[in-house]
Amino acid sequence: MHQKLLGFNQVWLGCPQPICLTPTIDAMIRLKNGTLLLFRGAYFWQLPTNAPPLVKHAKKIEKEWRGLSAYLDAAYTDRQGDCVFFKDNKVWVFRDENLMTEFSLNAYNVIVDRIDAAVYLIAPQSENDAILLFKDSFYWKIRKHDLTPNRVHMTGNIHVPIDAAVSIKDTIFMFKDWMYYTIESYFFMDNWTSRTFRPKFSMFDIFNCDNDFYKDIGFGSYGNFLLEIATFSREHATSSWISFDVCPVSDDRNETNVLLISKGTEQSETHKSTAVTKHEHGVSTEQRTYKGYGFWIGITFAFLATIVTTVVVINLSGHQQQRKLNEAQTQQSKINEEFRNEMKTVKDSITDLQLNEKAMRAHMTNLEKEQKILGTKYDALNSEREKANVQTTKKRFLCCILSVFT
């Protein structure tokens, strides 16, 4: 189920929030190699084996899974290792982070506009594999040989709607807010029978959070953080599905347990190095080693740190963008100056050509005049030559006549 726009689990200003501070998720899948990926908001994490998923390890969904939208509703991995994602009425199928196909949720023959979670159950024979689609207090069991999906009502103490679910070997992990349930896979293969499931905290068991994280954000320890959450829940979230009550429980292992009561369902969680002061009716306010406003101080500090970091990043980004803009403007100015110089050179060349053309035209005019003068002289010479030829002919004729008579 995608996160709402309110609450501490929201991604502030586009930045991922620590999973150990608000351990709620949108979806979780188990890859074919056993790697667990958890999705929340616009980011996803690869869940380490012995360390918490840190903010610095968060990756953008839309960057790593090209074509996939953020703020998912559900996801599962099938027998072949293909990853199937759900958001609203859309479904995407990926293979090795490459989008293979996408289609509508209606292809599963379920009449809903969106789902809360999804699980793929692998049976000994592939024809008996089943897909579970969860919505509110119901789930649909879909098999290849079934003509229509089998709609089942989940009875018992599971708080619905669930946020996410994932199948690991023969166990299904169902997540709701800060808690999770473990249910054997065969329980879904048969007809659902009402039974009581024991919710557990996901901080330590799933997300590997440790006391160092809570020291870093100002709570001192996980115990103090848990007590602050309990106080906050009693004072500000009485309508929430989980109503905290905290008291110490000792055992023979020299550890301190924290007993939480959720709507009548008791849960005993054991954590080392958790300091809780005993009291006849629970925890004495006067004997607590933390400050009453520690929770809000921690949240405020985290929020202010996020804002300051964002402002610094924005300023640095703005400075870099301004520097790049100035460099681009300088480069453009150089290009413009070179263009102007080239244009001036071209204009000068054109002017020279025009002057040369004018000079050539004047020279051609002079040549034409000279040619005309030469033509006139040539005609005069021809006329003189013809006259000379006539005179010569006359002289020769007279000489011939004289020679005859003599």
mmCIF file of C-alpha atoms in Angstrom:
data_model
loop_
_atom_site.group_PDB
_atom_site.id
_atom_site.type_symbol
_atom_site.label_atom_id
_atom_site.label_comp_id
_atom_site.label_asym_id
_atom_site.label_seq_id
_atom_site.Cartn_x
_atom_site.Cartn_y
_atom_site.Cartn_z
ATOM 1 C CA MET A 1 0.000 0.000 0.000
ATOM 2 C CA HIS A 2 1.507 3.323 -0.986
ATOM 3 C CA GLN A 3 2.229 5.812 1.776
ATOM 4 C CA LYS A 4 -0.159 8.692 2.477
ATOM 5 C CA LEU A 5 0.893 12.314 2.270
ATOM 6 C CA LEU A 6 0.796 12.712 6.047
ATOM 7 C CA GLY A 7 2.718 11.105 8.908
ATOM 8 C CA PHE A 8 6.300 10.504 9.848
ATOM 9 C CA ASN A 9 6.660 7.808 7.212
ATOM 10 C CA GLN A 10 6.261 10.332 4.399
ATOM 11 C CA VAL A 11 9.213 11.191 2.176
ATOM 12 C CA TRP A 12 9.907 14.854 2.995
ATOM 13 C CA LEU A 13 11.025 17.184 0.240
ATOM 14 C CA GLY A 14 11.806 14.261 -2.066
ATOM 15 C CA CYS A 15 14.328 12.666 0.315
ATOM 16 C CA PRO A 16 14.058 9.081 1.636
ATOM 17 C CA GLN A 17 13.439 8.732 5.394
ATOM 18 C CA PRO A 18 15.303 6.226 7.602
ATOM 19 C CA ILE A 19 13.576 2.852 7.666
ATOM 20 C CA CYS A 20 14.554 2.419 11.335
ATOM 21 C CA LEU A 21 12.711 5.632 12.216
ATOM 22 C CA THR A 22 9.469 4.655 10.485
ATOM 23 C CA PRO A 23 9.612 0.985 9.463
ATOM 24 C CA THR A 24 6.668 1.005 7.073
ATOM 25 C CA ILE A 25 6.933 -0.156 3.475
ATOM 26 C CA ASP A 26 4.869 -0.238 0.291
ATOM 27 C CA ALA A 27 6.063 -3.577 -1.091
ATOM 28 C CA MET A 28 8.771 -6.226 -0.737
ATOM 29 C CA ILE A 29 10.032 -8.863 -3.179
ATOM 30 C CA ARG A 30 12.520 -11.718 -2.967
ATOM 31 C CA LEU A 31 14.637 -12.111 -6.085
ATOM 32 C CA LYS A 32 15.571 -15.488 -7.497
ATOM 33 C CA ASN A 33 19.041 -15.260 -5.903
ATOM 34 C CA GLY A 34 17.470 -14.677 -2.471
ATOM 35 C CA THR A 35 18.033 -10.906 -2.323
ATOM 36 C CA LEU A 36 15.253 -8.951 -0.608
ATOM 37 C CA LEU A 37 14.196 -5.587 -2.036
ATOM 38 C CA LEU A 38 11.889 -3.261 -0.112
ATOM 39 C CA PHE A 39 10.024 -0.380 -1.748
ATOM 40 C CA ARG A 40 8.761 2.799 -0.104
ATOM 41 C CA GLY A 41 7.698 6.025 -1.740
ATOM 42 C CA ALA A 42 9.945 6.892 -4.672
ATOM 43 C CA TYR A 43 12.843 4.710 -3.450
ATOM 44 C CA PHE A 44 13.837 1.095 -2.912
ATOM 45 C CA TRP A 45 16.522 -0.616 -0.829
ATOM 46 C CA GLN A 46 18.380 -3.896 -1.009
ATOM 47 C CA LEU A 47 17.949 -5.327 2.473
ATOM 48 C CA PRO A 48 21.373 -6.162 3.954
ATOM 49 C CA THR A 49 21.850 -9.383 5.912
ATOM 50 C CA ASN A 50 23.269 -7.930 9.136
ATOM 51 C CA ALA A 51 22.791 -4.172 8.788
ATOM 52 C CA PRO A 52 19.863 -1.750 8.506
ATOM 53 C CA PRO A 53 18.842 -0.233 5.158
ATOM 54 C CA LEU A 54 20.422 3.229 5.297
ATOM 55 C CA VAL A 55 19.255 6.386 3.552
ATOM 56 C CA LYS A 56 22.500 6.600 1.588
ATOM 57 C CA HIS A 57 21.781 3.200 0.048
ATOM 58 C CA ALA A 58 18.319 4.203 -1.225
ATOM 59 C CA LYS A 59 17.890 4.147 -5.003
ATOM 60 C CA LYS A 60 15.310 5.847 -7.185
ATOM 61 C CA ILE A 61 12.679 3.409 -8.440
ATOM 62 C CA GLU A 62 12.063 5.235 -11.711
ATOM 63 C CA LYS A 63 15.816 5.408 -12.403
ATOM 64 C CA GLU A 64 16.702 1.752 -11.775
ATOM 65 C CA TRP A 65 13.418 0.234 -13.021
ATOM 66 C CA ARG A 66 12.843 2.129 -16.284
ATOM 67 C CA GLY A 67 9.148 2.415 -17.052
ATOM 68 C CA LEU A 68 7.971 1.669 -13.501
ATOM 69 C CA SER A 69 6.090 4.247 -11.437
ATOM 70 C CA ALA A 70 6.945 5.136 -7.837
ATOM 71 C CA TYR A 71 4.649 4.772 -4.810
ATOM 72 C CA LEU A 72 3.754 1.154 -5.525
ATOM 73 C CA ASP A 73 0.831 -0.771 -4.059
ATOM 74 C CA ALA A 74 2.200 -4.330 -4.185
ATOM 75 C CA ALA A 75 4.728 -6.663 -5.835
ATOM 76 C CA TYR A 76 5.732 -10.324 -6.101
ATOM 77 C CA THR A 77 8.302 -12.558 -7.826
ATOM 78 C CA ASP A 78 7.054 -15.606 -9.748
ATOM 79 C CA ARG A 79 8.568 -19.054 -10.301
ATOM 80 C CA GLN A 80 10.733 -17.839 -13.227
ATOM 81 C CA GLY A 81 12.089 -14.929 -11.193
ATOM 82 C CA ASP A 82 10.103 -12.259 -13.048
ATOM 83 C CA CYS A 83 9.125 -9.290 -10.866
ATOM 84 C CA VAL A 84 5.503 -8.156 -11.041
ATOM 85 C CA PHE A 85 4.535 -4.708 -9.706
ATOM 86 C CA PHE A 86 1.118 -3.173 -9.011
ATOM 87 C CA LYS A 87 -0.006 0.434 -8.793
ATOM 88 C CA ASP A 88 -3.671 1.367 -8.950
ATOM 89 C CA ASN A 89 -5.069 -0.571 -11.924
ATOM 90 C CA LYS A 90 -1.731 -1.036 -13.721
ATOM 91 C CA VAL A 91 0.601 -4.052 -13.651
ATOM 92 C CA TRP A 92 4.247 -4.171 -14.841
ATOM 93 C CA VAL A 93 6.332 -7.312 -15.442
ATOM 94 C CA PHE A 94 10.141 -7.002 -15.265
ATOM 95 C CA ARG A 95 12.883 -9.498 -16.002
ATOM 96 C CA ASP A 96 16.344 -8.522 -14.744
ATOM 97 C CA GLU A 97 15.132 -4.909 -14.285
ATOM 98 C CA ASN A 98 14.018 -4.776 -17.930
ATOM 99 C CA LEU A 99 10.357 -4.057 -18.629
ATOM 100 C CA MET A 100 8.812 -7.006 -20.486
ATOM 101 C CA THR A 101 5.135 -6.065 -20.566
ATOM 102 C CA GLU A 102 2.415 -4.139 -18.783
ATOM 103 C CA PHE A 103 -1.305 -4.714 -18.530
ATOM 104 C CA SER A 104 -4.396 -3.993 -16.450
ATOM 105 C CA LEU A 105 -5.247 -5.446 -13.051
ATOM 106 C CA ASN A 106 -8.456 -6.707 -14.643
ATOM 107 C CA ALA A 107 -6.405 -9.479 -16.279
ATOM 108 C CA TYR A 108 -6.483 -11.272 -12.902
ATOM 109 C CA ASN A 109 -10.309 -11.321 -13.013
ATOM 110 C CA VAL A 110 -10.643 -9.424 -9.745
ATOM 111 C CA ILE A 111 -13.101 -6.554 -9.542
ATOM 112 C CA VAL A 112 -11.079 -3.952 -7.622
ATOM 113 C CA ASP A 113 -9.391 -0.704 -8.629
ATOM 114 C CA ARG A 114 -6.208 -1.469 -6.652
ATOM 115 C CA ILE A 115 -4.754 -3.999 -4.202
ATOM 116 C CA ASP A 116 -2.859 -3.755 -0.906
ATOM 117 C CA ALA A 117 -0.327 -6.599 -1.274
ATOM 118 C CA ALA A 118 0.524 -9.609 -3.440
ATOM 119 C CA VAL A 119 2.301 -12.954 -2.959
ATOM 120 C CA TYR A 120 3.301 -15.776 -5.313
ATOM 121 C CA LEU A 121 3.173 -19.261 -3.749
ATOM 122 C CA ILE A 122 5.365 -21.923 -5.356
ATOM 123 C CA ALA A 123 3.914 -25.442 -5.090
ATOM 124 C CA PRO A 124 5.763 -28.745 -5.702
ATOM 125 C CA GLN A 125 4.048 -28.898 -9.120
ATOM 126 C CA SER A 126 3.997 -25.685 -11.132
ATOM 127 C CA GLU A 127 0.353 -26.147 -12.139
ATOM 128 C CA ASN A 128 -0.553 -25.782 -8.455
ATOM 129 C CA ASP A 129 1.244 -22.451 -8.025
ATOM 130 C CA ALA A 130 -1.005 -19.716 -6.669
ATOM 131 C CA ILE A 131 -1.088 -15.922 -6.702
ATOM 132 C CA LEU A 132 -2.546 -14.162 -3.664
ATOM 133 C CA LEU A 133 -3.919 -10.640 -4.111
ATOM 134 C CA PHE A 134 -4.864 -8.871 -0.847
ATOM 135 C CA LYS A 135 -7.474 -6.149 -0.535
ATOM 136 C CA ASP A 136 -8.828 -4.987 2.845
ATOM 137 C CA SER A 137 -9.917 -8.107 4.793
ATOM 138 C CA PHE A 138 -10.051 -10.351 1.698
ATOM 139 C CA TYR A 139 -7.605 -12.063 -0.597
ATOM 140 C CA TRP A 140 -8.018 -13.744 -3.980
ATOM 141 C CA LYS A 141 -6.275 -17.063 -4.628
ATOM 142 C CA ILE A 142 -5.581 -17.442 -8.355
ATOM 143 C CA ARG A 143 -4.426 -20.698 -9.969
ATOM 144 C CA LYS A 144 -3.893 -21.659 -13.597
ATOM 145 C CA HIS A 145 -6.619 -24.287 -13.653
ATOM 146 C CA ASP A 146 -9.193 -22.134 -11.823
ATOM 147 C CA LEU A 147 -11.805 -20.514 -14.044
ATOM 148 C CA THR A 148 -12.446 -17.764 -11.503
ATOM 149 C CA PRO A 149 -10.327 -16.576 -8.551
ATOM 150 C CA ASN A 150 -11.255 -17.882 -5.123
ATOM 151 C CA ARG A 151 -12.167 -14.974 -2.837
ATOM 152 C CA VAL A 152 -11.391 -15.653 0.836
ATOM 153 C CA HIS A 153 -12.245 -13.618 3.912
ATOM 154 C CA MET A 154 -9.379 -13.337 6.413
ATOM 155 C CA THR A 155 -10.705 -13.811 9.917
ATOM 156 C CA GLY A 156 -8.722 -13.648 13.113
ATOM 157 C CA ASN A 157 -6.580 -10.911 14.616
ATOM 158 C CA ILE A 158 -4.690 -9.743 11.504
ATOM 159 C CA HIS A 159 -5.071 -5.982 11.262
ATOM 160 C CA VAL A 160 -6.140 -5.011 7.775
ATOM 161 C CA PRO A 161 -5.561 -3.612 5.277
ATOM 162 C CA ILE A 162 -1.984 -4.903 5.234
ATOM 163 C CA ASP A 163 0.807 -2.822 3.708
ATOM 164 C CA ALA A 164 2.957 -5.470 2.024
ATOM 165 C CA ALA A 165 3.651 -9.198 1.891
ATOM 166 C CA VAL A 166 6.484 -11.423 0.706
ATOM 167 C CA SER A 167 6.977 -15.190 0.472
ATOM 168 C CA ILE A 168 10.277 -16.553 1.797
ATOM 169 C CA LYS A 169 10.591 -20.311 1.387
ATOM 170 C CA ASP A 170 7.496 -21.773 3.094
ATOM 171 C CA THR A 171 6.591 -18.674 5.108
ATOM 172 C CA ILE A 172 4.635 -15.560 4.213
ATOM 173 C CA PHE A 173 5.615 -12.312 5.927
ATOM 174 C CA MET A 174 2.731 -9.825 6.135
ATOM 175 C CA PHE A 175 3.561 -6.218 7.099
ATOM 176 C CA LYS A 176 1.246 -3.753 8.819
ATOM 177 C CA ASP A 177 2.647 -0.408 9.974
ATOM 178 C CA TRP A 178 5.515 -1.207 12.400
ATOM 179 C CA MET A 179 4.511 -4.841 12.831
ATOM 180 C CA TYR A 180 4.625 -8.034 10.809
ATOM 181 C CA TYR A 181 3.065 -11.501 10.935
ATOM 182 C CA THR A 182 4.533 -14.829 9.846
ATOM 183 C CA ILE A 183 2.108 -17.365 8.380
ATOM 184 C CA GLU A 184 2.940 -20.745 6.859
ATOM 185 C CA SER A 185 2.307 -20.923 3.105
ATOM 186 C CA TYR A 186 0.173 -24.052 3.346
ATOM 187 C CA PHE A 187 -2.305 -22.053 5.425
ATOM 188 C CA PHE A 188 -3.266 -20.180 2.248
ATOM 189 C CA MET A 189 -3.298 -23.288 0.072
ATOM 190 C CA ASP A 190 -6.130 -24.769 2.135
ATOM 191 C CA ASN A 191 -9.323 -23.105 3.273
ATOM 192 C CA TRP A 192 -8.679 -20.222 5.667
ATOM 193 C CA THR A 193 -9.475 -21.033 9.267
ATOM 194 C CA SER A 194 -9.661 -18.447 11.992
ATOM 195 C CA ARG A 195 -6.689 -18.442 14.343
ATOM 196 C CA THR A 196 -4.646 -15.996 16.374
ATOM 197 C CA PHE A 197 -1.414 -14.703 14.869
ATOM 198 C CA ARG A 198 1.297 -13.108 16.960
ATOM 199 C CA PRO A 199 2.468 -9.728 15.590
ATOM 200 C CA LYS A 200 6.140 -8.825 15.936
ATOM 201 C CA PHE A 201 8.184 -5.675 15.511
ATOM 202 C CA SER A 202 9.926 -5.410 12.144
ATOM 203 C CA MET A 203 12.661 -3.016 13.349
ATOM 204 C CA PHE A 204 15.034 -5.678 14.652
ATOM 205 C CA ASP A 205 13.825 -8.920 13.131
ATOM 206 C CA ILE A 206 13.478 -7.692 9.538
ATOM 207 C CA PHE A 207 15.311 -4.377 9.165
ATOM 208 C CA ASN A 208 18.253 -5.083 11.527
ATOM 209 C CA CYS A 209 18.004 -1.751 13.356
ATOM 210 C CA ASP A 210 20.389 -1.354 16.310
ATOM 211 C CA ASN A 211 20.823 0.976 19.262
ATOM 212 C CA ASP A 212 23.491 3.045 17.495
ATOM 213 C CA PHE A 213 20.864 4.437 15.129
ATOM 214 C CA TYR A 214 18.640 5.619 17.987
ATOM 215 C CA LYS A 215 21.637 7.165 19.749
ATOM 216 C CA ASP A 216 22.484 9.097 16.601
ATOM 217 C CA ILE A 217 18.990 10.622 16.342
ATOM 218 C CA GLY A 218 18.842 11.634 20.017
ATOM 219 C CA PHE A 219 16.850 8.872 21.762
ATOM 220 C CA GLY A 220 19.796 7.193 23.471
ATOM 221 C CA SER A 221 18.571 3.644 22.920
ATOM 222 C CA TYR A 222 15.870 1.598 21.286
ATOM 223 C CA GLY A 223 14.154 1.272 24.687
ATOM 224 C CA ASN A 224 13.825 5.048 25.037
ATOM 225 C CA PHE A 225 12.617 5.312 21.475
ATOM 226 C CA LEU A 226 10.004 2.606 22.097
ATOM 227 C CA LEU A 227 8.817 4.299 25.288
ATOM 228 C CA GLU A 228 8.514 7.628 23.479
ATOM 229 C CA ILE A 229 6.480 5.965 20.745
ATOM 230 C CA ALA A 230 4.255 4.366 23.389
ATOM 231 C CA THR A 231 3.707 7.720 25.103
ATOM 232 C CA PHE A 232 3.030 9.418 21.804
ATOM 233 C CA SER A 233 0.603 6.666 20.807
ATOM 234 C CA ARG A 234 -1.383 6.903 24.044
ATOM 235 C CA GLU A 235 -1.579 10.700 23.874
ATOM 236 C CA HIS A 236 -2.021 11.362 20.162
ATOM 237 C CA ALA A 237 -3.010 8.180 18.346
ATOM 238 C CA THR A 238 -5.686 6.548 20.482
ATOM 239 C CA SER A 239 -7.641 5.638 17.369
ATOM 240 C CA SER A 240 -4.705 3.726 15.929
ATOM 241 C CA TRP A 241 -5.010 -0.026 15.574
ATOM 242 C CA ILE A 242 -2.112 -0.535 17.965
ATOM 243 C CA SER A 243 -2.432 0.793 21.506
ATOM 244 C CA PHE A 244 0.866 0.593 23.360
ATOM 245 C CA ASP A 245 1.339 -0.227 27.010
ATOM 246 C CA VAL A 246 4.864 -0.744 28.244
ATOM 247 C CA CYS A 247 6.194 -2.516 31.332
ATOM 248 C CA PRO A 248 9.382 -4.458 32.150
ATOM 249 C CA VAL A 249 9.556 -8.243 32.114
ATOM 250 C CA SER A 250 12.686 -9.974 33.431
ATOM 251 C CA ASP A 251 13.935 -13.445 32.536
ATOM 252 C CA ASP A 252 16.885 -15.678 33.392
ATOM 253 C CA ARG A 253 19.060 -14.490 30.501
ATOM 254 C CA ASN A 254 19.979 -11.194 32.179
ATOM 255 C CA GLU A 255 18.157 -9.261 29.489
ATOM 256 C CA THR A 256 15.241 -6.860 29.632
ATOM 257 C CA ASN A 257 12.026 -7.528 27.781
ATOM 258 C CA VAL A 258 9.404 -5.015 26.763
ATOM 259 C CA LEU A 259 5.799 -6.138 27.002
ATOM 260 C CA LEU A 260 3.400 -4.470 24.602
ATOM 261 C CA ILE A 261 -0.368 -4.861 24.622
ATOM 262 C CA SER A 262 -2.166 -4.363 21.311
ATOM 263 C CA LYS A 263 -5.960 -4.524 21.589
ATOM 264 C CA GLY A 264 -5.700 -7.299 24.147
ATOM 265 C CA THR A 265 -3.020 -9.260 22.268
ATOM 266 C CA GLU A 266 0.171 -9.509 24.322
ATOM 267 C CA GLN A 267 3.583 -9.473 22.738
ATOM 268 C CA SER A 268 6.877 -9.989 24.557
ATOM 269 C CA GLU A 269 9.900 -8.708 22.671
ATOM 270 C CA THR A 270 13.448 -9.326 23.935
ATOM 271 C CA HIS A 271 16.142 -6.752 23.212
ATOM 272 C CA LYS A 272 19.582 -6.467 24.729
ATOM 273 C CA SER A 273 20.801 -3.243 26.339
ATOM 274 C CA THR A 274 17.258 -1.912 26.766
ATOM 275 C CA ALA A 275 16.990 0.085 29.978
ATOM 276 C CA VAL A 276 13.467 0.133 31.456
ATOM 277 C CA THR A 277 12.727 1.233 35.034
ATOM 278 C CA LYS A 278 10.402 -1.088 36.959
ATOM 279 C CA HIS A 279 7.209 0.209 38.478
ATOM 280 C CA GLU A 280 4.264 -1.422 40.152
ATOM 281 C CA HIS A 281 1.866 -0.450 37.362
ATOM 282 C CA GLY A 282 4.269 -0.155 34.442
ATOM 283 C CA VAL A 283 6.794 2.643 33.955
ATOM 284 C CA SER A 284 7.316 5.482 36.390
ATOM 285 C CA THR A 285 7.400 8.816 34.655
ATOM 286 C CA GLU A 286 9.639 10.333 37.315
ATOM 287 C CA GLN A 287 12.230 7.548 36.968
ATOM 288 C CA ARG A 288 12.587 7.624 33.196
ATOM 289 C CA THR A 289 16.107 8.484 32.062
ATOM 290 C CA TYR A 290 14.993 10.319 28.965
ATOM 291 C CA LYS A 291 13.436 13.715 28.594
ATOM 292 C CA GLY A 292 9.716 13.943 28.007
ATOM 293 C CA TYR A 293 10.159 15.849 24.816
ATOM 294 C CA GLY A 294 12.890 13.607 23.441
ATOM 295 C CA PHE A 295 10.632 12.140 20.819
ATOM 296 C CA TRP A 296 9.599 15.510 19.416
ATOM 297 C CA ILE A 297 13.169 16.793 19.695
ATOM 298 C CA GLY A 298 14.392 13.827 17.667
ATOM 299 C CA ILE A 299 11.670 14.235 15.064
ATOM 300 C CA THR A 300 12.208 18.012 14.906
ATOM 301 C CA PHE A 301 15.974 17.566 14.620
ATOM 302 C CA ALA A 302 15.546 15.060 11.804
ATOM 303 C CA PHE A 303 13.073 17.346 10.041
ATOM 304 C CA LEU A 304 15.270 20.451 10.431
ATOM 305 C CA ALA A 305 18.322 18.499 9.322
ATOM 306 C CA THR A 306 16.398 17.412 6.244
ATOM 307 C CA ILE A 307 15.364 21.009 5.513
ATOM 308 C CA VAL A 308 18.902 22.363 6.028
ATOM 309 C CA THR A 309 20.366 19.624 3.853
ATOM 310 C CA THR A 310 17.776 20.308 1.186
ATOM 311 C CA VAL A 311 18.431 24.075 1.293
ATOM 312 C CA VAL A 312 22.191 23.492 1.039
ATOM 313 C CA VAL A 313 21.707 21.078 -1.845
ATOM 314 C CA ILE A 314 19.364 23.533 -3.571
ATOM 315 C CA ASN A 315 21.853 26.405 -3.067
ATOM 316 C CA LEU A 316 24.755 24.312 -4.313
ATOM 317 C CA SER A 317 22.680 23.134 -7.224
ATOM 318 C CA GLY A 318 21.638 26.728 -7.963
ATOM 319 C CA HIS A 319 25.260 27.892 -7.735
ATOM 320 C CA GLN A 320 26.386 25.134 -10.074
ATOM 321 C CA GLN A 321 23.571 25.899 -12.470
ATOM 322 C CA GLN A 322 24.444 29.626 -12.360
ATOM 323 C CA ARG A 323 28.111 28.812 -12.977
ATOM 324 C CA LYS A 324 27.179 26.578 -15.887
ATOM 325 C CA LEU A 325 24.869 29.302 -17.183
ATOM 326 C CA ASN A 326 27.664 31.897 -16.951
ATOM 327 C CA GLU A 327 30.053 29.552 -18.755
ATOM 328 C CA ALA A 328 27.434 28.937 -21.416
ATOM 329 C CA GLN A 329 26.864 32.689 -21.792
ATOM 330 C CA THR A 330 30.626 33.311 -22.057
ATOM 331 C CA GLN A 331 30.944 30.578 -24.646
ATOM 332 C CA GLN A 332 27.982 31.993 -26.529
ATOM 333 C CA SER A 333 29.541 35.462 -26.420
ATOM 334 C CA LYS A 334 32.751 34.059 -27.915
ATOM 335 C CA ILE A 335 30.785 32.312 -30.617
ATOM 336 C CA ASN A 336 28.851 35.515 -31.344
ATOM 337 C CA GLU A 337 32.094 37.529 -31.501
ATOM 338 C CA GLU A 338 33.656 35.002 -33.876
ATOM 339 C CA PHE A 339 30.511 35.082 -35.978
ATOM 340 C CA ARG A 340 30.594 38.891 -36.113
ATOM 341 C CA ASN A 341 34.272 38.832 -37.145
ATOM 342 C CA GLU A 342 33.541 36.294 -39.851
ATOM 343 C CA MET A 343 30.612 38.374 -41.071
ATOM 344 C CA LYS A 344 32.855 41.480 -41.182
ATOM 345 C CA THR A 345 35.442 39.547 -43.182
ATOM 346 C CA VAL A 346 32.756 38.362 -45.564
ATOM 347 C CA LYS A 347 31.397 41.907 -45.943
ATOM 348 C CA ASP A 348 34.920 43.250 -46.612
ATOM 349 C CA SER A 349 35.439 40.536 -49.198
ATOM 350 C CA ILE A 350 32.127 41.409 -50.824
ATOM 351 C CA THR A 351 33.116 45.107 -50.874
ATOM 352 C CA ASP A 352 36.466 44.242 -52.460
ATOM 353 C CA LEU A 353 34.717 42.099 -55.038
ATOM 354 C CA GLN A 354 32.300 44.913 -55.796
ATOM 355 C CA LEU A 355 35.209 47.369 -56.213
ATOM 356 C CA ASN A 356 37.055 44.893 -58.383
ATOM 357 C CA GLU A 357 33.900 44.376 -60.429
ATOM 358 C CA LYS A 358 33.552 48.152 -60.909
ATOM 359 C CA ALA A 359 37.187 48.444 -61.950
ATOM 360 C CA MET A 360 36.769 45.517 -64.329
ATOM 361 C CA ARG A 361 33.685 47.116 -65.846
ATOM 362 C CA ALA A 362 35.612 50.410 -66.354
ATOM 363 C CA HIS A 363 38.500 48.498 -67.871
ATOM 364 C CA MET A 364 36.083 46.644 -70.174
ATOM 365 C CA THR A 365 34.585 49.995 -71.226
ATOM 366 C CA ASN A 366 38.054 51.337 -72.025
ATOM 367 C CA LEU A 367 38.857 48.187 -73.957
ATOM 368 C CA GLU A 368 35.638 48.527 -75.910
ATOM 369 C CA LYS A 369 36.523 52.161 -76.739
ATOM 370 C CA GLU A 370 40.037 51.163 -77.781
ATOM 371 C CA GLN A 371 38.587 48.311 -79.831
ATOM 372 C CA LYS A 372 36.262 50.775 -81.562
ATOM 373 C CA ILE A 373 39.169 53.150 -82.298
ATOM 374 C CA LEU A 374 41.235 50.251 -83.598
ATOM 375 C CA GLY A 375 38.320 49.193 -85.760
ATOM 376 C CA THR A 376 38.070 52.680 -87.218
ATOM 377 C CA LYS A 377 41.813 52.748 -87.903
ATOM 378 C CA TYR A 378 41.602 49.278 -89.427
ATOM 379 C CA ASP A 379 38.852 50.397 -91.757
ATOM 380 C CA ALA A 380 40.886 53.476 -92.767
ATOM 381 C CA LEU A 381 43.937 51.334 -93.456
ATOM 382 C CA ASN A 382 41.874 48.948 -95.567
ATOM 383 C CA SER A 383 40.546 51.902 -97.530
ATOM 384 C CA GLU A 384 44.070 53.252 -98.086
ATOM 385 C CA ARG A 385 45.293 49.785 -99.080
ATOM 386 C CA GLU A 386 42.504 49.408 -101.603
ATOM 387 C CA LYS A 387 43.324 52.825 -103.045
ATOM 388 C CA ALA A 388 47.003 51.865 -103.261
ATOM 389 C CA ASN A 389 46.096 48.609 -104.987
ATOM 390 C CA VAL A 390 44.033 50.529 -107.578
ATOM 391 C CA GLN A 391 46.910 52.895 -108.286
ATOM 392 C CA THR A 392 49.315 49.984 -108.608
ATOM 393 C CA THR A 393 46.993 48.217 -111.016
ATOM 394 C CA LYS A 394 46.689 51.358 -113.135
ATOM 395 C CA LYS A 395 50.458 51.732 -113.259
ATOM 396 C CA ARG A 396 50.935 48.127 -114.320
ATOM 397 C CA PHE A 397 48.310 48.510 -117.029
ATOM 398 C CA LEU A 398 49.990 51.627 -118.444
ATOM 399 C CA CYS A 399 53.367 49.914 -118.362
ATOM 400 C CA CYS A 400 51.976 46.998 -120.344
ATOM 401 C CA ILE A 401 50.458 49.295 -122.983
ATOM 402 C CA LEU A 402 53.691 51.257 -123.371
ATOM 403 C CA SER A 403 55.663 48.087 -123.741
ATOM 404 C CA VAL A 404 53.455 46.958 -126.596
ATOM 405 C CA PHE A 405 53.865 50.125 -128.651
ATOM 406 C CA THR A 406 57.534 50.317 -128.085
#
